[in-house]
Coordinates of C-alpha atoms (C1' of nucleotides) in Angstrom, one line a residue:
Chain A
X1 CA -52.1 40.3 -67.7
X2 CA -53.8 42.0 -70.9
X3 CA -53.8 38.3 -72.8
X4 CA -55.2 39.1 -76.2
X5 CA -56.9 36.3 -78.0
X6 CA -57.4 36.2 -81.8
X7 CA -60.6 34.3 -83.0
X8 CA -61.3 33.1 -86.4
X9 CA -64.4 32.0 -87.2
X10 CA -67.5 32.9 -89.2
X11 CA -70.5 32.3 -87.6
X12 CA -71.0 35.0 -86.0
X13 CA -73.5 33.4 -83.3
X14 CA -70.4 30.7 -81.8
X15 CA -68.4 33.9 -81.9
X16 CA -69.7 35.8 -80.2
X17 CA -70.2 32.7 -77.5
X18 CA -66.8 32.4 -77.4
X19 CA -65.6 35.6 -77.1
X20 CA -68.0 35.9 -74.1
X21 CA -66.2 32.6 -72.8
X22 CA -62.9 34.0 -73.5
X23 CA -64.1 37.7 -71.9
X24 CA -65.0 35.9 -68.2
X25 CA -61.5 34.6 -68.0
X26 CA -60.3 38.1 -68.3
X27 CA -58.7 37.7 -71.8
X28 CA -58.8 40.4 -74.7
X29 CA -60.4 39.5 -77.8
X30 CA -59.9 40.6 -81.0
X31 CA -62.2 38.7 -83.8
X32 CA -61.8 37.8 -87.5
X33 CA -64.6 36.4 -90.0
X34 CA -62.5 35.3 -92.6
X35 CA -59.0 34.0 -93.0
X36 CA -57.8 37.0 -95.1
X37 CA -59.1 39.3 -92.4
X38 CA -57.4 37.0 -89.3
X39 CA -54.1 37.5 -91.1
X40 CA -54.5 41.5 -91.4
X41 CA -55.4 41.4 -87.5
X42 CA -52.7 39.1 -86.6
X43 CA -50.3 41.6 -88.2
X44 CA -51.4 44.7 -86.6
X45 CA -52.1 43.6 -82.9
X46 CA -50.0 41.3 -80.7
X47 CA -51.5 38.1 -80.3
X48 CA -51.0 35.9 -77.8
X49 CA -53.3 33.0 -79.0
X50 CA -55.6 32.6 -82.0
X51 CA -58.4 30.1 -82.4
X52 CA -59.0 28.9 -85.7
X53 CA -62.3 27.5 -87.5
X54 CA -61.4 25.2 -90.3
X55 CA -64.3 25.8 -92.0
X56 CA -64.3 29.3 -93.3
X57 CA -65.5 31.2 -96.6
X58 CA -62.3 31.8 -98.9
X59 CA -58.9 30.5 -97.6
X60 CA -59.9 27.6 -95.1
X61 CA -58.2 27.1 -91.7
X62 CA -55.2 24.9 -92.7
X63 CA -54.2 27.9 -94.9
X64 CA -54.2 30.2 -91.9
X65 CA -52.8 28.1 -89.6
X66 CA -49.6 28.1 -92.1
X67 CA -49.6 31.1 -92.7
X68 CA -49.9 32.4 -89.5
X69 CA -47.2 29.5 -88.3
X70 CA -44.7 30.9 -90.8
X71 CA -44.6 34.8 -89.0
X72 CA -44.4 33.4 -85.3
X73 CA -44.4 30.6 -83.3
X74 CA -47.6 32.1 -81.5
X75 CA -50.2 29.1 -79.7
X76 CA -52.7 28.3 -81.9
X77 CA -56.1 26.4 -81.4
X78 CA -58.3 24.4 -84.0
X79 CA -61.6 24.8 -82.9
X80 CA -63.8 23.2 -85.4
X81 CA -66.9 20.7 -85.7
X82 CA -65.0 18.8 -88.1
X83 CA -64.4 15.4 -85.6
X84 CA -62.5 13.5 -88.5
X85 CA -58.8 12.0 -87.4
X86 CA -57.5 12.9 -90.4
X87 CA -58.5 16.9 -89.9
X88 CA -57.0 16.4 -86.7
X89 CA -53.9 15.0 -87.7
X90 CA -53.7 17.8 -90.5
X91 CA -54.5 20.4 -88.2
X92 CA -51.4 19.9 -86.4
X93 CA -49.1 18.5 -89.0
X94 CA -50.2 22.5 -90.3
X95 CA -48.8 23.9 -87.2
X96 CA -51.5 24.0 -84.6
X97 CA -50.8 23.4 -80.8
X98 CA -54.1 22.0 -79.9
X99 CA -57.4 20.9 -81.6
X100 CA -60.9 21.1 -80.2
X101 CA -64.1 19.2 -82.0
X102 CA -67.6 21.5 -81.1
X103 CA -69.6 21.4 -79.5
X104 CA -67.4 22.1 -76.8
X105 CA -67.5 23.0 -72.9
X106 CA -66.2 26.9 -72.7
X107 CA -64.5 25.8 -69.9
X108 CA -62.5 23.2 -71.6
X109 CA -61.5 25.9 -74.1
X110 CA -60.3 28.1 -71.4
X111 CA -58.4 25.3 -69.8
X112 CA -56.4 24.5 -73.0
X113 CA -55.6 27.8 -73.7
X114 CA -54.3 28.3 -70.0
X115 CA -52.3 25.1 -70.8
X116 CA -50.9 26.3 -74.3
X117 CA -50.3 29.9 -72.4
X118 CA -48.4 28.3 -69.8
X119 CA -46.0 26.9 -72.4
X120 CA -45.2 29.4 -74.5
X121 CA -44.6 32.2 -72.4
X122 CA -41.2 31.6 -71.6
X123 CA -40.3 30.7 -74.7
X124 CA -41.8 34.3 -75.5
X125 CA -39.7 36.2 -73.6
X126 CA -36.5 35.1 -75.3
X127 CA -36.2 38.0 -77.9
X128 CA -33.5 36.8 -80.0
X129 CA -30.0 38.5 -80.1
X130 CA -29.7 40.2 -83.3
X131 CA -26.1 41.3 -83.6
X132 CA -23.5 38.8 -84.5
X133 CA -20.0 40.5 -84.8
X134 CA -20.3 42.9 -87.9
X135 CA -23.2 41.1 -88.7
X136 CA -26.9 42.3 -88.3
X137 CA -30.3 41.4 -88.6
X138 CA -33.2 43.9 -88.8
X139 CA -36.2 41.8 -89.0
X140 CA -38.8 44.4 -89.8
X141 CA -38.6 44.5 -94.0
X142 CA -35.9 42.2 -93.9
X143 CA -32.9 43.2 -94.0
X144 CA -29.7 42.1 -93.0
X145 CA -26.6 45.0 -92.7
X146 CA -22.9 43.7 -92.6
X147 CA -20.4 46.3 -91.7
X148 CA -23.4 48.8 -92.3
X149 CA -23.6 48.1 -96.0
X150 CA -27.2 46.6 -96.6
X151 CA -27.5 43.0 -98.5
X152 CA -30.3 41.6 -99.9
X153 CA -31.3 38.0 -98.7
X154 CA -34.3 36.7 -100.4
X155 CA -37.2 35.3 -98.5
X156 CA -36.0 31.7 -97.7
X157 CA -32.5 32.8 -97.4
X158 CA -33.9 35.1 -94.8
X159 CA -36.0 33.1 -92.7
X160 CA -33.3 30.6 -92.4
X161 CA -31.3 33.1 -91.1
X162 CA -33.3 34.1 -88.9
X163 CA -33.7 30.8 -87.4
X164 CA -30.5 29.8 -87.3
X165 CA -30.5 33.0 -85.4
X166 CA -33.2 32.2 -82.7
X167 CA -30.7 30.4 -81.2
X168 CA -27.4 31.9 -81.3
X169 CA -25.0 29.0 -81.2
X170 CA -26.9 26.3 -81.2
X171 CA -26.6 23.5 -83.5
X172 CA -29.7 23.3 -85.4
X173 CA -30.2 20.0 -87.6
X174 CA -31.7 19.4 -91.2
X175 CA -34.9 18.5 -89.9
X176 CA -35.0 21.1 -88.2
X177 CA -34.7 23.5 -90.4
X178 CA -36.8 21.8 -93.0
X179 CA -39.6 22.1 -90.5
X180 CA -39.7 25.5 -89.1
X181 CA -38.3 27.1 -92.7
X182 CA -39.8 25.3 -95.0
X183 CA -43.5 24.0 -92.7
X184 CA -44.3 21.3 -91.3
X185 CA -45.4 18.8 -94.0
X186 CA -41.8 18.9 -96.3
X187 CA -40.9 15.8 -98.2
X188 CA -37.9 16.1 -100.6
X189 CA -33.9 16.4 -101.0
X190 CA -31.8 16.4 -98.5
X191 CA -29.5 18.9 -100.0
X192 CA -32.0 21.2 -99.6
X193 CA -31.0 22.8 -96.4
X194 CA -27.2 22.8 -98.0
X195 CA -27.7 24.7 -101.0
X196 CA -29.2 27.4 -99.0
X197 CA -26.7 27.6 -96.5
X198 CA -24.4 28.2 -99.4
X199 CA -26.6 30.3 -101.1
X200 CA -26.7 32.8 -97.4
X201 CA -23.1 31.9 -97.3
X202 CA -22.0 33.3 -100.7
X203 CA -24.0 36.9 -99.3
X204 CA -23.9 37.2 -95.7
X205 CA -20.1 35.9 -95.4
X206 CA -17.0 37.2 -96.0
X207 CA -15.4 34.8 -97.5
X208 CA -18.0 32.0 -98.4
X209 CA -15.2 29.4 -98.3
X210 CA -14.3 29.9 -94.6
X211 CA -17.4 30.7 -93.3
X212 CA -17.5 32.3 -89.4
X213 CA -21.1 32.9 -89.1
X214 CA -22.8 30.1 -90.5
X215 CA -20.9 27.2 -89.2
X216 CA -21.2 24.0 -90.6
X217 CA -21.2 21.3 -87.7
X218 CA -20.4 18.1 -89.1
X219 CA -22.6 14.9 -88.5
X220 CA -25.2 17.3 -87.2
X221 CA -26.2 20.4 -88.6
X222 CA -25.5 24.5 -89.3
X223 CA -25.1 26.8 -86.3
X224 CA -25.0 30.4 -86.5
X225 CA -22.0 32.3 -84.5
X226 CA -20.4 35.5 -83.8
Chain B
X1 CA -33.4 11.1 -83.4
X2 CA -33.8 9.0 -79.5
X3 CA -37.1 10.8 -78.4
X4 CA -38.7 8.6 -75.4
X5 CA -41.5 8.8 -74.7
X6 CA -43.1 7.1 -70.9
X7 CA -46.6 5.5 -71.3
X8 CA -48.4 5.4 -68.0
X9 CA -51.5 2.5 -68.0
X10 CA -52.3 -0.1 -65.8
X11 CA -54.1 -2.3 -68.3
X12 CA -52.2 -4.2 -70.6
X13 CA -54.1 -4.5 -73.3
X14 CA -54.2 -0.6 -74.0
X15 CA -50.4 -0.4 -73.0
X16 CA -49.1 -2.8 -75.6
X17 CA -51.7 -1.5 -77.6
X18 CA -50.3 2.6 -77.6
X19 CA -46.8 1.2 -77.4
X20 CA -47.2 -0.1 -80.5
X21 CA -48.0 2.7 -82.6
X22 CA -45.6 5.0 -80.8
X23 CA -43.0 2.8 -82.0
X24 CA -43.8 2.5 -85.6
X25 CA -43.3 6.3 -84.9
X26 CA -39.4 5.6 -84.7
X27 CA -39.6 6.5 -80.5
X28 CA -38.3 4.5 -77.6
X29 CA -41.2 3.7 -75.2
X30 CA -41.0 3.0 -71.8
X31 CA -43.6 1.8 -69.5
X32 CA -45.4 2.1 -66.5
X33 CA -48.5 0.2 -64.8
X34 CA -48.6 2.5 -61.6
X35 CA -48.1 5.8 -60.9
X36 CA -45.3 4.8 -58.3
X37 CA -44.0 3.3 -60.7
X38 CA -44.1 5.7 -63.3
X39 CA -42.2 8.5 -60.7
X40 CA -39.4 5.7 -60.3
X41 CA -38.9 5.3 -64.4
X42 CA -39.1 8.9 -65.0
X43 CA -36.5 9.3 -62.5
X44 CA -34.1 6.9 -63.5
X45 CA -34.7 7.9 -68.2
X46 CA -34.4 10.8 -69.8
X47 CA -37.8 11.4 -71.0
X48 CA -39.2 13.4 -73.6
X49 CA -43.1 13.2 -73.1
X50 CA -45.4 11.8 -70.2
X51 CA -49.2 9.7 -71.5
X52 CA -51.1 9.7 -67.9
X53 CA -53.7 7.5 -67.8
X54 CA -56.6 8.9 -64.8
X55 CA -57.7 5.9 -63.7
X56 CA -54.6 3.9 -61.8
X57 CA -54.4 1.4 -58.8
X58 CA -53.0 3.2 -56.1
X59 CA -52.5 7.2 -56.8
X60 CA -54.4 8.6 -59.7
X61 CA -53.0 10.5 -62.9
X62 CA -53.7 13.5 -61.2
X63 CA -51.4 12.9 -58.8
X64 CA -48.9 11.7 -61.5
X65 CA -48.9 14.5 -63.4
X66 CA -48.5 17.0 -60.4
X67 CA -45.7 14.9 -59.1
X68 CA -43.9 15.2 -62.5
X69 CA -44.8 18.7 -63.0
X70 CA -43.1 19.7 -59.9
X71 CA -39.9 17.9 -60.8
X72 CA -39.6 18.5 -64.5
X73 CA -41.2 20.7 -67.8
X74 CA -41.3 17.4 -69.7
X75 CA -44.8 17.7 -72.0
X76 CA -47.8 15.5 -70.4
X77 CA -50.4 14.2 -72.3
X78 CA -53.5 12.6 -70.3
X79 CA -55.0 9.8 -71.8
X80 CA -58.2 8.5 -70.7
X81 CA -61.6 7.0 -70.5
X82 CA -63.0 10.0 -68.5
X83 CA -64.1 12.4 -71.2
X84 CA -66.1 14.9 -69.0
X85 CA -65.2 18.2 -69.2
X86 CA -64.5 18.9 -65.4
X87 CA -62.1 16.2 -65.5
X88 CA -60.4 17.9 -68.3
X89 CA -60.0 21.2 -66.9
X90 CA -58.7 18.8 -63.5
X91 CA -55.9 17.4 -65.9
X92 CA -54.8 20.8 -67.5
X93 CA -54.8 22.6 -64.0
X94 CA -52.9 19.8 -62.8
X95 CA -50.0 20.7 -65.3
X96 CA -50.8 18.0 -68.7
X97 CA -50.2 19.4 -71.6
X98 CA -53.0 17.9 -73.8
X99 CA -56.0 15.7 -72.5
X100 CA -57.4 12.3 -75.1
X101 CA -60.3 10.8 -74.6
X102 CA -59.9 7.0 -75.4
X103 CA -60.8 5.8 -77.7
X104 CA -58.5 7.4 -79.5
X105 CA -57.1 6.9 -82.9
X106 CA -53.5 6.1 -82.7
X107 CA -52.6 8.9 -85.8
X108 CA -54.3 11.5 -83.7
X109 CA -52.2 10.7 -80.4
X110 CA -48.6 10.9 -82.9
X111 CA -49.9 13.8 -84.1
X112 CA -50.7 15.6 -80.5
X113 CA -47.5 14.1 -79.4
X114 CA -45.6 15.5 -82.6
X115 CA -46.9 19.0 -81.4
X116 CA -46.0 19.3 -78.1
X117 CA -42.5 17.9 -78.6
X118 CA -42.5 20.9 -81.6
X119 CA -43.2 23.2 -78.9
X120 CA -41.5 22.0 -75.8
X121 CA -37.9 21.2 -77.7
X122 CA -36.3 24.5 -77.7
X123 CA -37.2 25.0 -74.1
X124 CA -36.1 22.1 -72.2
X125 CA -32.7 21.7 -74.9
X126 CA -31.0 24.3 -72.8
X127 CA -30.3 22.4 -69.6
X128 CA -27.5 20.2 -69.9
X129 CA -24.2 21.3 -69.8
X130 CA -21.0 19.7 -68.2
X131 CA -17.5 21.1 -67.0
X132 CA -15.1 19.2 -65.9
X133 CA -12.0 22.0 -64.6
X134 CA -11.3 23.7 -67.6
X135 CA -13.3 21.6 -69.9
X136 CA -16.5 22.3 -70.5
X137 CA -19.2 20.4 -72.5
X138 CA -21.9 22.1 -74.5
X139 CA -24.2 18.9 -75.7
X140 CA -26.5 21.6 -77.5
X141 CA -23.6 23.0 -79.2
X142 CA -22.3 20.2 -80.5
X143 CA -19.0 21.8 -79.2
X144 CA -16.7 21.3 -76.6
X145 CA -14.6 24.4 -74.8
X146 CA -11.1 24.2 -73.1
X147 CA -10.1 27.1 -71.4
X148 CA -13.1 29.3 -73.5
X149 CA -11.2 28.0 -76.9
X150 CA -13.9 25.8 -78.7
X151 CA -12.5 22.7 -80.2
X152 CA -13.7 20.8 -82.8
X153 CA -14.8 16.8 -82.2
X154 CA -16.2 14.4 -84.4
X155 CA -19.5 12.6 -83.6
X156 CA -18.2 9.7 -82.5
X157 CA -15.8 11.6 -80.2
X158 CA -18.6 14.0 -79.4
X159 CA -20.8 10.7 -77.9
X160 CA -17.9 8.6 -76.3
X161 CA -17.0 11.8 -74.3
X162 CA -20.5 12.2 -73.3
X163 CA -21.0 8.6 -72.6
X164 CA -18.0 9.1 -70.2
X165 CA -19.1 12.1 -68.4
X166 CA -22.7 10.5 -68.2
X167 CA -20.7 9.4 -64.7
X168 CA -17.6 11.3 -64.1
X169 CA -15.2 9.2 -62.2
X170 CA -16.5 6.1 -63.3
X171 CA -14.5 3.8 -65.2
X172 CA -16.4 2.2 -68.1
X173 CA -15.2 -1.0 -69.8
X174 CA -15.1 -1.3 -73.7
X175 CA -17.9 -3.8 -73.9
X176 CA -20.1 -0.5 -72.1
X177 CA -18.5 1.9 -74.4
X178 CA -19.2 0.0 -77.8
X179 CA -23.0 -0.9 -76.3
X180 CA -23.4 2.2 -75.3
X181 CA -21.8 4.7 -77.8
X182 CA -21.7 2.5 -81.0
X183 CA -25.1 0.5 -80.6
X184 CA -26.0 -2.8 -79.0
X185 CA -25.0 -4.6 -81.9
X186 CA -21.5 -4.2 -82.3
X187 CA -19.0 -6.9 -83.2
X188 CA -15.9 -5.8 -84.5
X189 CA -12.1 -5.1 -83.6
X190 CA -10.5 -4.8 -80.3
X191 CA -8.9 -1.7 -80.3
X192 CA -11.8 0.3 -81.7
X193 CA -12.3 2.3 -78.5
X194 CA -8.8 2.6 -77.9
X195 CA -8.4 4.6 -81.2
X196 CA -11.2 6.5 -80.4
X197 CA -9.9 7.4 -77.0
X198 CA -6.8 8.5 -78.5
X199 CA -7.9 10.6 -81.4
X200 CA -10.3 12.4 -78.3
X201 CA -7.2 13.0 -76.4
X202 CA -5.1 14.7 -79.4
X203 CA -8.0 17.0 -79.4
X204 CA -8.7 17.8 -75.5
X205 CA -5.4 17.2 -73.3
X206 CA -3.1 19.6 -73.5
X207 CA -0.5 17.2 -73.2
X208 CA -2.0 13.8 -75.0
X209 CA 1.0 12.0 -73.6
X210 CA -0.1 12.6 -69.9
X211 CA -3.7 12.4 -70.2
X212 CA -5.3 14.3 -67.0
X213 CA -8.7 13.8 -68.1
X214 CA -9.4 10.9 -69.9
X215 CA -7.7 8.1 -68.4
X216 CA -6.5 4.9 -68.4
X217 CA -7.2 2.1 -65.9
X218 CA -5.3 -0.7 -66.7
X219 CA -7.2 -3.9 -66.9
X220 CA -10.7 -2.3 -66.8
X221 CA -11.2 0.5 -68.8
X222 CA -11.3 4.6 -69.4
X223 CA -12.9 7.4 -67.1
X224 CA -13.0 11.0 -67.3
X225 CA -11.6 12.9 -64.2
X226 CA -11.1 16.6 -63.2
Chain C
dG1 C1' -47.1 37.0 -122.5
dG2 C1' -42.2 37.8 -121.5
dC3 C1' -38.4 38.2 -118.4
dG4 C1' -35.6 38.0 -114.3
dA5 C1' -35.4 36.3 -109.7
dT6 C1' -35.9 32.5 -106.9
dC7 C1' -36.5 27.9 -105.7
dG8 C1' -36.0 22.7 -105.6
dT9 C1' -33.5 18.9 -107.6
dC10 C1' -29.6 16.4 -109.2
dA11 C1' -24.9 14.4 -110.1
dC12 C1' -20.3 14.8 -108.9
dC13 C1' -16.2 15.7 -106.1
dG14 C1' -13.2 16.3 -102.3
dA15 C1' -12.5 16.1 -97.6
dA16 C1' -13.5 14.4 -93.3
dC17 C1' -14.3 10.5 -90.7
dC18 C1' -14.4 5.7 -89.4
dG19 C1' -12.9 1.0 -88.6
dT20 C1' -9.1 -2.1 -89.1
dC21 C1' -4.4 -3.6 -88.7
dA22 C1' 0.3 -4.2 -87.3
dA23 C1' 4.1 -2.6 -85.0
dG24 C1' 5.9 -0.7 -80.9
dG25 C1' 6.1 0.5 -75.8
dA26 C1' 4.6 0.3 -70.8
dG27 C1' 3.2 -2.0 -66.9
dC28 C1' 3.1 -6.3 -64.1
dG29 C1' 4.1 -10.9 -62.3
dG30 C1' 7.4 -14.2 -61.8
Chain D
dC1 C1' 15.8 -9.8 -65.8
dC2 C1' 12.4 -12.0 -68.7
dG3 C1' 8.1 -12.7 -70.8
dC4 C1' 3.4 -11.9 -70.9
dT5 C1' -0.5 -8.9 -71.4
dC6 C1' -2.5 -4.7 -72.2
dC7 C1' -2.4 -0.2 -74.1
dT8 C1' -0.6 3.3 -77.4
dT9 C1' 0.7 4.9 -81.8
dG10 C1' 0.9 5.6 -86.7
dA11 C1' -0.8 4.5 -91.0
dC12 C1' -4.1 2.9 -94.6
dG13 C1' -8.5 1.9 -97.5
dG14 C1' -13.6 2.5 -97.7
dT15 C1' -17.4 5.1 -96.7
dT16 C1' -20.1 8.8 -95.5
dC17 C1' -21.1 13.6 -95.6
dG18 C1' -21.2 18.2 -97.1
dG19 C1' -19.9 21.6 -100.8
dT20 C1' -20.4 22.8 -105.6
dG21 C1' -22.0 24.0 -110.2
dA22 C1' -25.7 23.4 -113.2
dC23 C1' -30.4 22.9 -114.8
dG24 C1' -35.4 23.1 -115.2
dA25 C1' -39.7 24.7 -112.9
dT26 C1' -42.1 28.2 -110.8
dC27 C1' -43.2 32.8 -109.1
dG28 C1' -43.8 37.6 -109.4
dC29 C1' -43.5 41.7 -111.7
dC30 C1' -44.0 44.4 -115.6

DNA sequence: GGCGATCGTCACCGAACCGTCAAGGAGCGG
DNA sequence: CCGCTCCTTGACGGTTCGGTGACGATCGCC
């Protein structure tokens, strides 16, 4: 199996209950304190679910969820003593699959990550196609080659792309976009999405005006094509 | 967007109650008071997410929820009175998705629903696809292929050939057409479907003059053949 | 603090699309 | 063969939608 599990949290006594929890069910875990140090973990080991505390010392849980949301789709857990609807709702509006209130049964944990593992393994195993004609997109320092000549994208540019590239093909709408580009909680223009699509246009095509990777699909959204 | 959503609860109260909010979400609700009945809805709708109540005359939400799971990887969310925690490792191994303990603030049930469908919609949008001889109907897409050649259709093209290969063979009048492509609504000209009809065969006969897929029945309607 | 890169917003334009209409056919019954 | 009904066809304004260029705010780096 070798499931590794990433928890957050900073007392160090309900972490090291959980991690016991976590251990009889087999998993790996890998443990943070802070938020700044859950994001350095998160980059260096594969994750397959992190459990986040809301209430930590610098950055709070919110801001890890986010940040953690806008690298990789990965499951993630609020596990917090903060009972408050509105901290529930926030939780997930910020990109969490799940929220548990403490105290809580370990067992109940263990059965909502099973649940949340359940789901997003198959989704997992789709690594996304890459190539797309003389196009090509290297995700480590993002990059993006056409006809083996590097071009610079900047960051939004890029995850757009790269989006747009999770599933070749298909049509992905505004929405869409705005919520897994830009996160979760967007309110504002609908051109948004448009002037960025020019913007990757004008650098990843050819010629911008008759575009043939990033199709335009009237009524509905952008699609991205070979 | 038409996200549906099938609310499972045999008292009233709750049902009207949970139907309500979902709704001032912008989704289409259906309902069920039994889980027999629930299997019959879900069979006949396209549905986007499950709410199980446990406690139901005749089989329980457990039973639901395994029955579903065995047919379909539609999200389930249990909703119920029963808040210990064996009951919520029951509900999880059983196949739901999330598990609510009423009472439950309706926020926080949008919000839990919001998160599954965020995880669950790029998984179960890859399913449908339709061919018809050499035309072949890529609903994700937005796209329709003739002979591997993609060709270009408008929304309302896109839809009305849809709604006509919903049943292929079938002839469908232009009262169903208008109620069921243009909204329920709908009072206008006569010949609106006709011209729609039209303008779809230009695009996908090869010969638009001797239409072998979308056809005429005189006196009754259209239908789409192979 | 200054400067360039990047981002979000806005107003405007052109093209695509839609709904309507009127003028032909094509089928059907008498 | 005639006349009726129903369907097709071509064309035409109004509207919606996406593309475009520009502008100010913000961020990051020096």
């Amino acid at each position: 199996m070798g499931t590794r599990i990433l928890s957050v949290e900073d007392d160090e006594r309900i972490r090291t209950a959980v991690r016991m929890g976590l251990e009889d069910e087999g998993w790996t875990v890998d443990e943070a304190a802070s938020g700044e140090a859950a994001l350095e973990v998160f980059a260096e080991r594969p994750t397959d679910v992190v459990l986040i505390d809301l209430m930590l010392p610098g950055m709070d849980g919110f801001a890890v969820c986010r940040a953690i949301r806008r690298a990789s789709d990965v499951p993630i857990l609020i596990v917090t003593a903060r009972a408050d609807t509105h901290d529930v709702v926030a939780g997930l509006e910020a990109g969490a699959d799940d929220y548990v209130t403490k105290p809580f049964q370990p067992k109940e944990l263990s059965a909502r990550i099973r649940a949340l593992l359940r789901r997003a393994r198959p989704a997992a195993a789709g690594t996304s196609q890459l190539s797309f004609g003389d196009l090509e997109i290297v995700p480590d320092e993002g990059v993006v080659r056409r006809a083996g000549a590097d071009i610079h994208l900047t960051k939004t540019e890029f995850r757009l792309l790269c989006e747009l590239a999770s599933v070749p093909g298909r049509v992905f709408s505004r929405e869409q976009l705005l919520e897994r580009v830009w996160g979760y909680d967007y309110f504002g223009d609908g051109r948004l999405v448009d002037v960025h699509v020019r913007r990757l246009r004008t650098k990843v095509e050819a010629d911008p005006a008759a575009p043939r990777h990033v199709v335009t699909v009237r009524g509905l959204g952008y699609k991205l094509q070979a």
